[in-house]
Amino acid sequence: MTSTSQLGSLLAAEEDKLLACVHCGLCLEACPTYVATGDENDSPRGRIYLMRAVEEGRLERTSRTFERHLNRCLGCRACEMACPAGVQYGQLLEAGRAELFRTKERRGWTNRTLRFVLRHVWLHPKRLRMAFGFARILRDMGIVRLLIKSRVPRMISGRAEFALALLESSSSDKLTKSVGAQQSVKATRREAHDVRQSKALLFTGCVTEGLFARVNRATRRVLEVNGCKVNAPEEQVCCGALHAHAGDLEGARHLARRNIVAFDNDEEIAIVTNAGGCGAMFLSYEHLLADDPEFSERARKFSARVRDIGQQLETTGVRASSALVDEKLTTYDTSCHLLYGQRAADASLKLMLSVPDIRFVPLVGSEVCCGGAGVYNLLETELSSRVLDEKLNHVEETKAETIATGNPGCHMQIGAGLLLKEKKVRVCHPVELLDESYERAGFYEKPK
Ligand code: SF4
Ligand code: SF4
């Protein structure tokens, strides 16, 4: 009992949020894991009940039930939007996972591997860059594709095969018509006078820069076409979302402080992201560092400057472009963190729809999580793939040949699912489509 009450303090700090739940159950149908399993413990209400039981000392925090059902939560936060009582479920989940993270006897080699990678790779930018560099070599030399085709990983485990498919799905294959890496914007003819419109600090993101550098280049060019001078501070690091979702709040705080310092130069300049997961994490810095006397106020100011690329383009306005060549039927999947965390999904879709004559078809269930959720797909592979199957069925119904989404995790999850089902659908970021239309409009030039 002593250990429970002592270690229950993280949840105790969130007691008001736990008590806010009135058990009405209106969130249940919005929860993908409850819909998939029908188990109350896999619902927001059930998980809040378990957290309260730990907080009140009625359940050991080491209990398998507590661990299992908290781990099975996607962290998509769809329940927050459905909840009439305004329960801040995302913050409760973080506190609950933090209880689990500091459980010394944490079970399973996957959890121990995750803990090792978060602490000894992800917190160290040089090591992380090396790891992504190695992954790119395997991907770009075609080794990953060959391994998947050999079916050997499938024989080892579905998880191994899916991990390779995630990496392969990030590649710029023949379905991807990205603008050339070396192309730059011709002298900007559009002048913006408001500092919020004329300058932006780009958050490049560890996964985006590591595996989707083309999306960062597209973001930069599109901002420049729209009169925005772009800088990307060199000292920036991972946003900390993986750490926070895994319950490693100390790791997340460490990264948050480093980012706040890296972007601290001008309080008026927007911090622009193209990854819904990173943007939502940035908005949570204020809560994450609320007890840090040196950083709490700086965190609040930092969060207030964060915009998704779609939101930033709403500020600058979008310069007219040209229709795409060989226009395919295109659909859009909403990243949960862009929708429920950043509340910026409409702006992201609007960005995509600004491409002239785009042949858009809506996706049923676009607002439902794809099952990616950071590394959830590698930890809870079976449940993740059930959630993904539902998404892929809806994608197939659209008959779209292109699907755009504003988060690298969703891109890889949907891309991996399509790859393993041998579906030829291009996955891209909305800003890549606008970038391609700008190239066609003649706004870019090749290096001399
Ligand atoms: S965050 Fe998503 S998966 Fe978790 S309880 Fe809420 S709706 Fe369900
Ligand atoms: S909708 Fe809100 S108050 Fe109702 S059960 Fe779900 S979390 Fe609790």
GROMACS .gro file of C-alpha atoms and ligand atoms in nm, residues 31-33 44 47 73-79 89, ligand 1:
model
   21
   31CYS     CA    1  -1.308   0.563  -2.899
   32PRO     CA    2  -1.151   0.337  -3.165
   33THR     CA    3  -1.023   0.081  -2.914
   44PRO     CA    4  -1.196   0.636  -2.197
   47ARG     CA    5  -0.939   0.382  -1.828
   73CYS     CA    6  -0.501   0.346  -2.556
   74LEU     CA    7  -0.403   0.515  -2.884
   75GLY     CA    8  -0.377   0.856  -2.722
   76CYS     CA    9  -0.576   0.993  -3.018
   77ARG     CA   10  -0.787   1.219  -2.789
   78ALA     CA   11  -1.107   1.169  -2.987
   79CYS     CA   12  -1.274   1.121  -2.649
   89TYR     CA   13  -0.808   1.291  -2.105
  449SF4     S1   14  -0.736   0.867  -2.655
  449SF4    FE1   15  -0.839   0.760  -2.826
  449SF4     S2   16  -0.804   0.541  -2.785
  449SF4    FE2   17  -0.756   0.650  -2.594
  449SF4     S3   18  -0.944   0.648  -2.475
  449SF4    FE3   19  -0.949   0.840  -2.593
  449SF4     S4   20  -1.058   0.790  -2.784
  449SF4    FE4   21  -0.998   0.593  -2.687
   0.00000   0.00000   0.00000
